[in-house]
Coordinates of C-alpha atoms in Angstrom, one line a residue:
Chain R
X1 CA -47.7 -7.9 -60.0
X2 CA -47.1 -9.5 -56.1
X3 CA -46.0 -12.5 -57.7
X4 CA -43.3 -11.6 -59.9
X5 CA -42.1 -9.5 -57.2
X6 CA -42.3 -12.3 -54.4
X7 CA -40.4 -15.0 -56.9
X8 CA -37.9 -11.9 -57.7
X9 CA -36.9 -11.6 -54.2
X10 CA -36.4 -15.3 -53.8
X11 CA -32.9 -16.8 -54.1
X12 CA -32.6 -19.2 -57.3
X13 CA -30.1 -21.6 -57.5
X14 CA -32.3 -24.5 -58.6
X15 CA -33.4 -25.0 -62.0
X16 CA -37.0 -24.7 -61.4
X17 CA -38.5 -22.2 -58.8
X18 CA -41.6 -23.8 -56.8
X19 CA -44.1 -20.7 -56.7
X20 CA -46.0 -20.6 -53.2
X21 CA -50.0 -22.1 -53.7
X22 CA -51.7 -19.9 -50.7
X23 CA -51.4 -16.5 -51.9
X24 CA -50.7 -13.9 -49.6
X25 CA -51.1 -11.1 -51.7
X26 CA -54.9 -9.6 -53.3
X27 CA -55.5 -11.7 -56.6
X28 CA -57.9 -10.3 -59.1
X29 CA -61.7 -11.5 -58.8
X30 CA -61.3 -13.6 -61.5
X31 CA -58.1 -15.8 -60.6
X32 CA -58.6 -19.3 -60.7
X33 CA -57.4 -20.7 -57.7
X34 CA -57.9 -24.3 -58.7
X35 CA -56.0 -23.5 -61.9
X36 CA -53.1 -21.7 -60.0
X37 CA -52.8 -24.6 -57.7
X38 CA -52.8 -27.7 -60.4
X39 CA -50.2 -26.2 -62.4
X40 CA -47.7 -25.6 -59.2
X41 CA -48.5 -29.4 -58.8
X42 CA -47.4 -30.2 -62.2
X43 CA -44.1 -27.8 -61.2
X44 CA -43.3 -29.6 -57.9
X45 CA -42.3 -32.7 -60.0
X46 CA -38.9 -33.0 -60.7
X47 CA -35.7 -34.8 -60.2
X48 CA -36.1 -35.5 -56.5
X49 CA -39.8 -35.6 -56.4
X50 CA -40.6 -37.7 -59.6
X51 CA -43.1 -40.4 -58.0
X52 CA -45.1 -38.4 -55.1
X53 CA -48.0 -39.7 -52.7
X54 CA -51.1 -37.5 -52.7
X55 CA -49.8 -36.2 -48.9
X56 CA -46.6 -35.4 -50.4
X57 CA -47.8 -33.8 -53.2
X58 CA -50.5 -31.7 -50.8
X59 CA -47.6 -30.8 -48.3
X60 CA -45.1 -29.8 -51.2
X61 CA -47.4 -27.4 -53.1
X62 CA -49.1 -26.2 -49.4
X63 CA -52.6 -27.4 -50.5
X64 CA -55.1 -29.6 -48.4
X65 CA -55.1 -33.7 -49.1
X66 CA -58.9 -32.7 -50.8
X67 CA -57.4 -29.9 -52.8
X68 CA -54.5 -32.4 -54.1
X69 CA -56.6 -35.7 -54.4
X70 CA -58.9 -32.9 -57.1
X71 CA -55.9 -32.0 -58.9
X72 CA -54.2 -35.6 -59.1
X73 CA -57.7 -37.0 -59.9
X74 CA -58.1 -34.1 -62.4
X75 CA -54.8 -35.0 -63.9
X76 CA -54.8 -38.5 -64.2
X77 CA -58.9 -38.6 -65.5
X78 CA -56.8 -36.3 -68.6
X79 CA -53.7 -38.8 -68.6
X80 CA -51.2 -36.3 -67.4
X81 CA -50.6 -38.3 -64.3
X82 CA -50.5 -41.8 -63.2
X83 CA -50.7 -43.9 -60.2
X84 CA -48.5 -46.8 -59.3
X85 CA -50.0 -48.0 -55.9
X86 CA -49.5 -45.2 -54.0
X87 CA -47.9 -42.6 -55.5
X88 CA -48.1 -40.2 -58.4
X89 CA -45.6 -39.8 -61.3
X90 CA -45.9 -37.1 -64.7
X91 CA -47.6 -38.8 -68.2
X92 CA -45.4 -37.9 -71.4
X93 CA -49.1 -36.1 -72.0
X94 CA -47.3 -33.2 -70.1
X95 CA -44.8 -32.2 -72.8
X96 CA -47.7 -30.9 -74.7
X97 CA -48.0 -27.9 -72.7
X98 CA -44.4 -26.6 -73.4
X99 CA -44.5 -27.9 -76.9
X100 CA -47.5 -25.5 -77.2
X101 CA -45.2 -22.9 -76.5
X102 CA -42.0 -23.8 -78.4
X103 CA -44.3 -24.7 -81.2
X104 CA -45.4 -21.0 -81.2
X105 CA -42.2 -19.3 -81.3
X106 CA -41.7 -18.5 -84.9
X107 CA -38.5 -18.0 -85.1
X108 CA -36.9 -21.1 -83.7
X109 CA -37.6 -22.9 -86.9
X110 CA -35.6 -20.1 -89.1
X111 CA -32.8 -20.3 -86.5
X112 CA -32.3 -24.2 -86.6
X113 CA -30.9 -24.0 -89.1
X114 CA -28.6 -21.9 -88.9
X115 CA -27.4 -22.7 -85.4
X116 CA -26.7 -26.5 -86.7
X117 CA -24.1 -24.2 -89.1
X118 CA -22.8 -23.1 -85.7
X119 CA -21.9 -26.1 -84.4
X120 CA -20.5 -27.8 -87.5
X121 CA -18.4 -24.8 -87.6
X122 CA -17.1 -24.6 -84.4
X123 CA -17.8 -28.3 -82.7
X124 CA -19.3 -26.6 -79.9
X125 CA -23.0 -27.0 -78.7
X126 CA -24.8 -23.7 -79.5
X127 CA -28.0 -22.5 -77.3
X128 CA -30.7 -20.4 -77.6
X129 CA -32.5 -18.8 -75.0
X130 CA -35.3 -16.0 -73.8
X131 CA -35.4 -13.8 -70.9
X132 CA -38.2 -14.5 -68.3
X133 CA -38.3 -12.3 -65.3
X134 CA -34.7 -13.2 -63.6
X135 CA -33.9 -16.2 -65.1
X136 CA -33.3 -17.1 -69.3
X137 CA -34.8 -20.1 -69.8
X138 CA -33.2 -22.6 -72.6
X139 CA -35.8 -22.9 -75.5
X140 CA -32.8 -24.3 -78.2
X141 CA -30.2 -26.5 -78.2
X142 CA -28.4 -28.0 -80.8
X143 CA -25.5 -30.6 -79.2
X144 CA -22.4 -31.8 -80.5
X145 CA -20.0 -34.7 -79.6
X146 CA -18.3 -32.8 -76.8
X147 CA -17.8 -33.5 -72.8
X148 CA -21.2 -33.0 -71.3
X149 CA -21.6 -32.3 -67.8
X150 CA -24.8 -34.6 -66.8
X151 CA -26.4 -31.5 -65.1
X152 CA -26.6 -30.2 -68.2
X153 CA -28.4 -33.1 -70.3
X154 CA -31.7 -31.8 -69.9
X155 CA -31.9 -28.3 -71.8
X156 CA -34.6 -27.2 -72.7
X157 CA -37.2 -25.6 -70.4
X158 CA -33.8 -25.5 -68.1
X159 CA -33.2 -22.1 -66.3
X160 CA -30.3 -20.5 -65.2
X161 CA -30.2 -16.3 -63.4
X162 CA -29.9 -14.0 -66.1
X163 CA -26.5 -12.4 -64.8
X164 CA -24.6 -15.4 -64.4
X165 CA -24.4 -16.4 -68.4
X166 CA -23.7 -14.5 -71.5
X167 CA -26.6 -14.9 -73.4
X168 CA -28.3 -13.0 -70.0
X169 CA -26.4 -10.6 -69.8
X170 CA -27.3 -10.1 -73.7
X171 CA -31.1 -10.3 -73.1
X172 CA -30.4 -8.1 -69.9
X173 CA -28.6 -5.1 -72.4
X174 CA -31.1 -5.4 -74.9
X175 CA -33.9 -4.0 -72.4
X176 CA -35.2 -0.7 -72.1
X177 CA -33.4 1.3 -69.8
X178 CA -36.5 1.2 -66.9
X179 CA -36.9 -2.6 -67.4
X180 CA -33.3 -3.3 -66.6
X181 CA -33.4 -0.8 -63.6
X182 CA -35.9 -2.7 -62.4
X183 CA -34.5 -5.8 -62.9
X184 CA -31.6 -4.7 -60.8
X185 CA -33.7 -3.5 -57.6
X186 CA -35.8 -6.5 -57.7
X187 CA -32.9 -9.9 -58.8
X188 CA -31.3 -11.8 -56.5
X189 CA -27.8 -11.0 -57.2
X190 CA -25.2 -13.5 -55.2
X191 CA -21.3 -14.2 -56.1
X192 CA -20.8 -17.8 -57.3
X193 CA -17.0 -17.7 -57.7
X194 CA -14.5 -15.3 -56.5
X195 CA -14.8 -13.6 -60.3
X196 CA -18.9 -13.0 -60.4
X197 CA -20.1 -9.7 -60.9
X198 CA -22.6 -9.2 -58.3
X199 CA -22.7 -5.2 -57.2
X200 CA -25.5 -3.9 -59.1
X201 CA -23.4 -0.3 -60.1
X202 CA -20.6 -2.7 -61.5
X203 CA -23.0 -5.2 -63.4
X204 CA -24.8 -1.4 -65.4
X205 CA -21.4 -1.3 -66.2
X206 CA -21.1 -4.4 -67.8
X207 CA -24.3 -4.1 -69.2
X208 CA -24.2 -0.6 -71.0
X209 CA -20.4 -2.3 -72.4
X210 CA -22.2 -5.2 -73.9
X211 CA -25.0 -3.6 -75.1
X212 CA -22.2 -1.1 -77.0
X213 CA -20.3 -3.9 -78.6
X214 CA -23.0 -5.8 -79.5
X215 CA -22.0 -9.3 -77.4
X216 CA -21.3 -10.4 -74.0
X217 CA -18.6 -12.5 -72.5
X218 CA -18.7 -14.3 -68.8
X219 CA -15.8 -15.8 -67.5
X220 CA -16.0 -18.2 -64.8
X221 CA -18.8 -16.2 -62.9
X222 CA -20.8 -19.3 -62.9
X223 CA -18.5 -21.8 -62.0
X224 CA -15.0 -22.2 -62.0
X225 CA -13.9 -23.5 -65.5
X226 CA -17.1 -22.6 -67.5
X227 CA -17.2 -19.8 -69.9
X228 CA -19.8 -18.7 -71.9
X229 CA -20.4 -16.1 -75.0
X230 CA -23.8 -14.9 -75.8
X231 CA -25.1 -12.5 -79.1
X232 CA -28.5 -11.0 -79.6
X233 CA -31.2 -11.8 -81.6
X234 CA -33.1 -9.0 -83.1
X235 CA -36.7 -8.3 -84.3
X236 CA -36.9 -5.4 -87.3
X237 CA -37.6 -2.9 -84.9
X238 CA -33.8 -4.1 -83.2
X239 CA -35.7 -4.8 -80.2
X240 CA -33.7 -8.3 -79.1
X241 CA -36.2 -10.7 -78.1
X242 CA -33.7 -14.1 -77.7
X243 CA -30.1 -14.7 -77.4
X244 CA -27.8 -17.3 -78.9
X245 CA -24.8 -18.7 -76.7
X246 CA -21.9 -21.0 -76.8
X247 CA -20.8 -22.5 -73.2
X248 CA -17.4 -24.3 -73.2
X249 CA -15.3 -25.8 -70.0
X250 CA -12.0 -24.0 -70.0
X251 CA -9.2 -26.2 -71.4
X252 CA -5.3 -25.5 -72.4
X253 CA -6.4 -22.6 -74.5
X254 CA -7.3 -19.1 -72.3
X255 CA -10.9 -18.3 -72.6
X256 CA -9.9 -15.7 -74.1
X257 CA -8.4 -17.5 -77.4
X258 CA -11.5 -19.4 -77.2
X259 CA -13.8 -16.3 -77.8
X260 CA -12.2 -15.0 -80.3
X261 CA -12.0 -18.1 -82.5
X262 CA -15.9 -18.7 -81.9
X263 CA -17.3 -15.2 -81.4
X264 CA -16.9 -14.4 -85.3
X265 CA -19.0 -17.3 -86.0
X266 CA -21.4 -16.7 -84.1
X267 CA -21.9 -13.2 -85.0
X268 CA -22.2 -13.9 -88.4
X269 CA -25.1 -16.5 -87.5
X270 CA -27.2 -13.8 -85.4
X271 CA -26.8 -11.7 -88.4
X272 CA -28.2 -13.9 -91.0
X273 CA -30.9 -15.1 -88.3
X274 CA -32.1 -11.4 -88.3
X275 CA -31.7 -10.6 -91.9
X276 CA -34.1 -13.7 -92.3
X277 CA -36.5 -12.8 -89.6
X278 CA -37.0 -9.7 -91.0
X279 CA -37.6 -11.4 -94.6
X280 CA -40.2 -13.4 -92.8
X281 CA -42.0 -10.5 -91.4
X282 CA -42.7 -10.2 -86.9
X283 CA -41.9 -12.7 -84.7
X284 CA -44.1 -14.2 -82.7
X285 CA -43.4 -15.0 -79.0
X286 CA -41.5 -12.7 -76.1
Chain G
X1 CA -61.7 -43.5 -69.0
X2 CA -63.9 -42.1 -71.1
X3 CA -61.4 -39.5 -72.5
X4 CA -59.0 -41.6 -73.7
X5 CA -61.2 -43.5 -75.7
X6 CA -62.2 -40.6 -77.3
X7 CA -59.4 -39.0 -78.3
X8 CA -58.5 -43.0 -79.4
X9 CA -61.2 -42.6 -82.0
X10 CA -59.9 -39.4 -83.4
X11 CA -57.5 -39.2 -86.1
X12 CA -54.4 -37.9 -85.2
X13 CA -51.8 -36.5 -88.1
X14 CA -51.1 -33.1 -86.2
X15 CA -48.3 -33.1 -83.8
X16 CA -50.5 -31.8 -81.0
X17 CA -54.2 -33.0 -80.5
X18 CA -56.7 -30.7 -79.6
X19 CA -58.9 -32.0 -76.1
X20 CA -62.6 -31.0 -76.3
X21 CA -63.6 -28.6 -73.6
X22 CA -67.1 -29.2 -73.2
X23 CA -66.8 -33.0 -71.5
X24 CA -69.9 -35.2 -72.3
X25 CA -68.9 -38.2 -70.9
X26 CA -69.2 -38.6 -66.9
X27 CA -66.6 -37.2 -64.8
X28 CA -65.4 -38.0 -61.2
X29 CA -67.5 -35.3 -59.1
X30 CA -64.1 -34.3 -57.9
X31 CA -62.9 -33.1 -61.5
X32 CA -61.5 -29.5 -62.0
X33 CA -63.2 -28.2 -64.5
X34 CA -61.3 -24.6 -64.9
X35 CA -58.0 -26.6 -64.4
X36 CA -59.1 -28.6 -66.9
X37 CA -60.2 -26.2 -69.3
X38 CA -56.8 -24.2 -68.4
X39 CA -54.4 -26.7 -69.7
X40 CA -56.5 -27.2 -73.1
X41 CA -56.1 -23.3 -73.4
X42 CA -52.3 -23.5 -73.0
X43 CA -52.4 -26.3 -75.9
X44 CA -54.3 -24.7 -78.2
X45 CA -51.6 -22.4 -78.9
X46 CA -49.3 -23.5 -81.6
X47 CA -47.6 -22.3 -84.8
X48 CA -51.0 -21.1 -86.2
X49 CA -52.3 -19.7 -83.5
X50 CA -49.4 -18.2 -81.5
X51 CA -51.2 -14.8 -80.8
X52 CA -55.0 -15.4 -80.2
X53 CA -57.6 -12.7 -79.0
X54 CA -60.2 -13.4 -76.4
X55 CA -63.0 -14.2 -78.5
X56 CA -60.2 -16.7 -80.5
X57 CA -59.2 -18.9 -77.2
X58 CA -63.0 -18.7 -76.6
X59 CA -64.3 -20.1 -79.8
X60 CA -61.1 -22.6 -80.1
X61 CA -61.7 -24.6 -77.0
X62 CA -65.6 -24.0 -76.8
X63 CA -65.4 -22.1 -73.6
X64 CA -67.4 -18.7 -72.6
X65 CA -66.1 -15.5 -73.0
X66 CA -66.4 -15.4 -69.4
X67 CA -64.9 -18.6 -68.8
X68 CA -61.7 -18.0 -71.1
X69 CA -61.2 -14.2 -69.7
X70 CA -60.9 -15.9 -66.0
X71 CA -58.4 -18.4 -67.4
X72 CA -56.3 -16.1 -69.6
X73 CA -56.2 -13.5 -66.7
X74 CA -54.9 -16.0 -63.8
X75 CA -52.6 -17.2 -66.6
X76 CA -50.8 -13.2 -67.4
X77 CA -50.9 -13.1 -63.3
X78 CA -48.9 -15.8 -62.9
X79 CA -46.3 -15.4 -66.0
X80 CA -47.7 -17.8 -68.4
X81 CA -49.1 -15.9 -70.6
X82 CA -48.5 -11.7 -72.3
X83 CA -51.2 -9.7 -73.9
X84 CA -50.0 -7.6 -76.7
X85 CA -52.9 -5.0 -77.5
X86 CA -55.8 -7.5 -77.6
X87 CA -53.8 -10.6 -78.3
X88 CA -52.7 -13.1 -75.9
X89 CA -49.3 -15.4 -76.4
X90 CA -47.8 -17.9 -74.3
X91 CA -44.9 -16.8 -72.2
X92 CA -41.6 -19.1 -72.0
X93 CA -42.5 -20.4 -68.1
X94 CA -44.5 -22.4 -69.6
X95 CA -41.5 -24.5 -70.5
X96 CA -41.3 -25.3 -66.7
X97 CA -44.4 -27.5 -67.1
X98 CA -42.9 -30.0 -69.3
X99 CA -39.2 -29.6 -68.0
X100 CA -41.0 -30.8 -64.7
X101 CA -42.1 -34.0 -66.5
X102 CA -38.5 -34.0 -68.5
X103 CA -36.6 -33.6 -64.9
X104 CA -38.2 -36.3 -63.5
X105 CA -37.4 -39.1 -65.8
X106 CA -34.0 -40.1 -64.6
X107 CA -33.4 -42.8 -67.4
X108 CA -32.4 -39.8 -69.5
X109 CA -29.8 -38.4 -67.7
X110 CA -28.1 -42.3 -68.0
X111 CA -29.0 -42.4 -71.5
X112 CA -27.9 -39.2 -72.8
X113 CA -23.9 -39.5 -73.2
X114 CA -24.5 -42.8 -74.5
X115 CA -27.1 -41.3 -77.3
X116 CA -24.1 -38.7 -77.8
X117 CA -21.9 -42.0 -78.4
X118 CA -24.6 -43.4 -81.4
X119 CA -24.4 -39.7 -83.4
X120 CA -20.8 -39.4 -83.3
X121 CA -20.7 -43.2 -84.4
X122 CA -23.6 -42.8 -87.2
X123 CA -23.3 -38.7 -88.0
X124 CA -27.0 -39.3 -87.4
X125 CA -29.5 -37.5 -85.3
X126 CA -30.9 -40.0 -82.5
X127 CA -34.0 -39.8 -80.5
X128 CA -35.8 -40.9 -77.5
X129 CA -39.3 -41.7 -77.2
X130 CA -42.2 -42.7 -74.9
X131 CA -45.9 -44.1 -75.7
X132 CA -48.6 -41.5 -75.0
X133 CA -51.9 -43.8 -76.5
X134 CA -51.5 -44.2 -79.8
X135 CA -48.4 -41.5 -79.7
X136 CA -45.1 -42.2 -79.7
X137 CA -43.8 -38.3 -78.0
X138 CA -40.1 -37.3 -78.2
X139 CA -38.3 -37.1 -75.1
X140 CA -34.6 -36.9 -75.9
X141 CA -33.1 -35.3 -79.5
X142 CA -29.3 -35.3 -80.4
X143 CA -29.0 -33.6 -83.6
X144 CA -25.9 -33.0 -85.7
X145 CA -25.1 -31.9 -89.0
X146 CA -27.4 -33.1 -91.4
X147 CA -30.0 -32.3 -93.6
X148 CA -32.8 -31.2 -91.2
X149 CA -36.7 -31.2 -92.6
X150 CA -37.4 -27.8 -91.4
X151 CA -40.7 -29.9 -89.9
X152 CA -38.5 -31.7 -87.7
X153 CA -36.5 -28.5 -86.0
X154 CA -39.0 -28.9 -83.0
X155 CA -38.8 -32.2 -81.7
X156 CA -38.9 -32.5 -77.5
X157 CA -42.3 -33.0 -77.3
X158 CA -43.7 -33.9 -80.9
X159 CA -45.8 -36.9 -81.1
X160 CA -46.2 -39.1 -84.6
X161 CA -48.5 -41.9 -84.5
X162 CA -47.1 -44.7 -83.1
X163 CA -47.5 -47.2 -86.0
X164 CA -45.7 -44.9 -88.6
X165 CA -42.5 -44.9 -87.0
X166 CA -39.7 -47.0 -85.8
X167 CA -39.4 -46.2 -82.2
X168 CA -43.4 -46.8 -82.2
X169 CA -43.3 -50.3 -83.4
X170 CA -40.9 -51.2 -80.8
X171 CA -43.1 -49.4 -78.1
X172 CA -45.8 -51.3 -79.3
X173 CA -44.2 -54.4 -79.3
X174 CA -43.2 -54.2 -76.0
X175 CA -46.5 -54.2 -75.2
X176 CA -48.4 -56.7 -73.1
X177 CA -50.4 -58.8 -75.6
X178 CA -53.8 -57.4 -74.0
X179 CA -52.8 -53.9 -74.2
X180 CA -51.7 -54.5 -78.2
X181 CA -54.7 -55.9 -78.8
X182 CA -56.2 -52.6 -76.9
X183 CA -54.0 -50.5 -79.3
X184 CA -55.6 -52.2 -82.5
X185 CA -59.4 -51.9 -81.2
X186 CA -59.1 -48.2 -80.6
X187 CA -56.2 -46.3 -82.6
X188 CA -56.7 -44.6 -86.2
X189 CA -54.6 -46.5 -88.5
X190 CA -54.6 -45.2 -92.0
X191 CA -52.4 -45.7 -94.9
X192 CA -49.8 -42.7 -95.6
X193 CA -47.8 -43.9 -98.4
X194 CA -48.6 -47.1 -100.3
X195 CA -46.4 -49.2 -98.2
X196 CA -47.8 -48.5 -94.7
X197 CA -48.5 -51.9 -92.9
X198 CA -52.5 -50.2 -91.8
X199 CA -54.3 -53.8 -91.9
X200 CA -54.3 -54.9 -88.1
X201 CA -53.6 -58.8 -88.8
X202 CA -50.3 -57.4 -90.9
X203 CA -49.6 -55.2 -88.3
X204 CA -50.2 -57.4 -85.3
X205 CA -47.4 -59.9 -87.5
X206 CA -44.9 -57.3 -88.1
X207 CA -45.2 -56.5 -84.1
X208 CA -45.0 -59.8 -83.2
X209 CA -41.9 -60.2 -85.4
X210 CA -40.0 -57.2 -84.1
X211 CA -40.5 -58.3 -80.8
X212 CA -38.8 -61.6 -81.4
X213 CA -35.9 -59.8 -83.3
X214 CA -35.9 -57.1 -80.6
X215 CA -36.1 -53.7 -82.7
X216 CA -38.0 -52.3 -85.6
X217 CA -37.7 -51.1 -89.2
X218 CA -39.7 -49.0 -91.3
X219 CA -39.3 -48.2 -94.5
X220 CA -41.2 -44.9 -96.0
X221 CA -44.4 -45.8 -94.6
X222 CA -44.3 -42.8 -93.0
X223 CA -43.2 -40.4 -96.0
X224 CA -42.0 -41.6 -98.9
X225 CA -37.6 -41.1 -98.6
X226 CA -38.1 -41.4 -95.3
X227 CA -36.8 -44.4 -93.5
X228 CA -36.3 -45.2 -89.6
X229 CA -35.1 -47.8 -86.9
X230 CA -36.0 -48.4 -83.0
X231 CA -34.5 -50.4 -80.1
X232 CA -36.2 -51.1 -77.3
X233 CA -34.9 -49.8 -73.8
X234 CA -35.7 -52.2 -71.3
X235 CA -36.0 -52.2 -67.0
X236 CA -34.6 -54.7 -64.8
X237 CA -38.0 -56.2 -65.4
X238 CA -38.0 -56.8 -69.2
X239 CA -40.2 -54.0 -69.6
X240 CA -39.8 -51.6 -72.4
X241 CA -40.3 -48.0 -70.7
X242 CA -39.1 -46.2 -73.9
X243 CA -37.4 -46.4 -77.5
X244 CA -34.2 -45.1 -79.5
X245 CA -34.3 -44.7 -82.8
X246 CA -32.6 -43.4 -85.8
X247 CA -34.7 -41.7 -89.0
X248 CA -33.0 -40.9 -92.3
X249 CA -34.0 -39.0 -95.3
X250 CA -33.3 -42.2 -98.4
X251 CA -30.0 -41.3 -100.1
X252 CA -28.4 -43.7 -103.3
X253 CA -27.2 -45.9 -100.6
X254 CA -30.8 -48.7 -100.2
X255 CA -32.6 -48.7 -97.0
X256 CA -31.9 -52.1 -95.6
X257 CA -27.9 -51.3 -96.1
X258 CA -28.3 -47.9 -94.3
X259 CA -30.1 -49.8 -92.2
X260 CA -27.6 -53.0 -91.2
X261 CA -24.9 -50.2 -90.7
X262 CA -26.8 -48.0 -88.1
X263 CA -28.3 -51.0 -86.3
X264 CA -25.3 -52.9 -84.3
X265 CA -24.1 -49.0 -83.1
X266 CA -27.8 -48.9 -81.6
X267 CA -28.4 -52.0 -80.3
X268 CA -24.9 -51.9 -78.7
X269 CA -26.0 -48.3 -77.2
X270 CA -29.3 -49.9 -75.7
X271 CA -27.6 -52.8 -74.5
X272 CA -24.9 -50.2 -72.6
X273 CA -28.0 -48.3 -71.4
X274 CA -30.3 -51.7 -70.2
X275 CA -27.0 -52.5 -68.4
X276 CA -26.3 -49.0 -66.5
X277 CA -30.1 -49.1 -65.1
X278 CA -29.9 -51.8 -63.8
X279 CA -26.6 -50.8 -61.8
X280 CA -28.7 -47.6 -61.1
X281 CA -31.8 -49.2 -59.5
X282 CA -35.5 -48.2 -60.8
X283 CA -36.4 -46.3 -63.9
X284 CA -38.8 -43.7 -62.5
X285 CA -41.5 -42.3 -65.0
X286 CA -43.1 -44.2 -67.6

């Protein structure tokens, strides 16, 4: 797969990797270039980019003005695009495509639930999450009145490298031996803060301890002052397929204290979650 | 735009409308076809059909076998999409493609703490919504602990016809008069429950009413127990870009009283909002 490996070797801070449109590597006969190259358009929107020009939009994603005008025109003929004057900005329309994906996930519906009991419990926003590649990506949030940094107000769809949070390092011990190997020869692995477990013998170490007791714990290897506790979800074969997590911003109480108060919680929660999943019958989705 | 009024003409009760593949209306010559044909494959996954052979994505969106093969292939190649045996399911980068639309509407960023304000005032969940045709699609959810319709769990992204529901209403009476009128000739506007306003002269009055009280009320004419209210949020031009609103399942306490008690907290909360983007500068995204 030359693309997972070329996106694995790239640094990524940002929330939302741009994927390169000329492809270096041999693509199977049947790629669809076209296809390839409008959804990397649809990517390159974002925060900083939100209303483009068709020569912006053509530089960002490396494509010829024709090759963008076909996609934008493509786009906005469907109504996932519009034009004011000259440049281009994203139709609500777009939504549709990741709702066809949350709306597949089978599981998130049994877990609502449950996770709302989370948060009542403990007054702390609870997440879910699934493993893609190098990064989890956020595919459940249930919020609470709480301080919320604005860089986290946008949830879900939002990524974040799997070793930096608990709920990744959960997905990351609840692969098969290989996959997590490979993982490690292929992440970007960087210190954030002066605590971050970055050395790929320490972070098997972590890993294989997680995966033993059945939870993970990061303290400040994000960022200074945020913490973050993550437990598995698990499929009746016990293979773990999502996560659930609790962030929090350190306060008075040691992040320690903090654990231990909301760990039990959300233990119990995973629990039930599984014991109804398997009720339910498979789960659908990665 | 002859797709729009198509889709216009067909009703729309499920949360995510199917696109026909096979276009019989004109196209601009320089229309993607495969992109085109892509992005109706991605939504034609859903709760139903969240692991679909071949021969399945084929048949659903009227494609060749030949023609869906090339799309589902370029789609495993580039991560948005796993086979399992012969069964393809949607992997979770496809969350990026709406997170890029999400990201690049900076109104929510503003709005969000101030949304957080309205549930810890209420103990209700509040939304935010934008007009998609005769949609209304959520774009904002804070949840808290309530009684949630398990229908309801997924909500970033789900569309409800725009004249059932609150937040619609005031979409649609923000409105200019010509594009209303638009909205009447073209949407599907059915009766639900028996007191659904679905007569276009009552409707056209009830719009023209909440515009000059400046938010909306509907009372189960969506579902019977099922009440909701919408405030307009508003540019530095008047304009209303998008809507919050407040739904609740009917309890002893009547509608309208649910409904005086809920309303100031949210009309102060768009007011607060109106105010900061204006201080901000330009809403981007529509």
């Amino acid at each position: 797969m030359p693309a997972k490996a070329k996106s694995a070797r790239r640094p990524r801070t940002s929330s939302r990797p741009a994927e390169p449109s000329a492809f270096t590597a041999r693509r199977p006969r049947a790629f669809l270039q076209g296809f390839a190259n409008g959804l990397n358009v649809i990517r390159s929107f974002g925060p900083q980019t939100s209303a483009m020009t068709l020569s912006e939009v053509a530089k960002l994603n490396g494509l010829t003005r024709a090759a963008a005008r076909r996609i934008l025109l493509t786009m906005q003929e469907l109504g996932y695009v519009e034009a004011h004057g000259r440049t281009f900005q994203l139709r609500p329309k777009v939504l549709d495509l990741g709702y066809a994906y949350l709306s597949s996930i089978s599981w998130i519906g049994i877990a609502q639930p449950i996770v709302e009991d989370i948060v009542a419990k403990t007054r702390m926003p609870c997440n879910g999450s699934v493993l893609d590649n190098q990064d989890i990506i956020y595919v459940l949030r249930v919020s609470t009145r709480v301080e919320i940094r604005a860089d986290l107000a946008i949830s879900i769809g939002r990524r974040f490298p799997a070793y930096l949070t608990a709920m990744g390092r959960t997905l990351l011990s609840g692969l098969p031996p290989q996959d997590f190997e490979d993982y490690l020869a292929s992440a970007t692995i960087a210190p954030l803060t002066r605590r971050t477990v970055s050395n790929p013998a320490a972070l098997r170490k972590v890993i294989a301890s997680d995966r033993a007791q059945g939870w993970s714990f990061v303290n400040q290897e994000h960022a200074t002052g945020i913490c973050s506790i993550g437990v598995p979800l698990r499929d009746a074969r016990a293979r773990t397929f999502a996560a659930l997590g609790i962030g929090w911003v350190v306060t008075d109480e040691s992040p320690e204290k903090t654990r231990d108060r909301v760990l039990p919680v959300l233990l119990a929660a995973a629990t039930a979650i599984n014991r109804l999943l398997r009720v339910h019958g498979s789960v659908s989705g990665p």
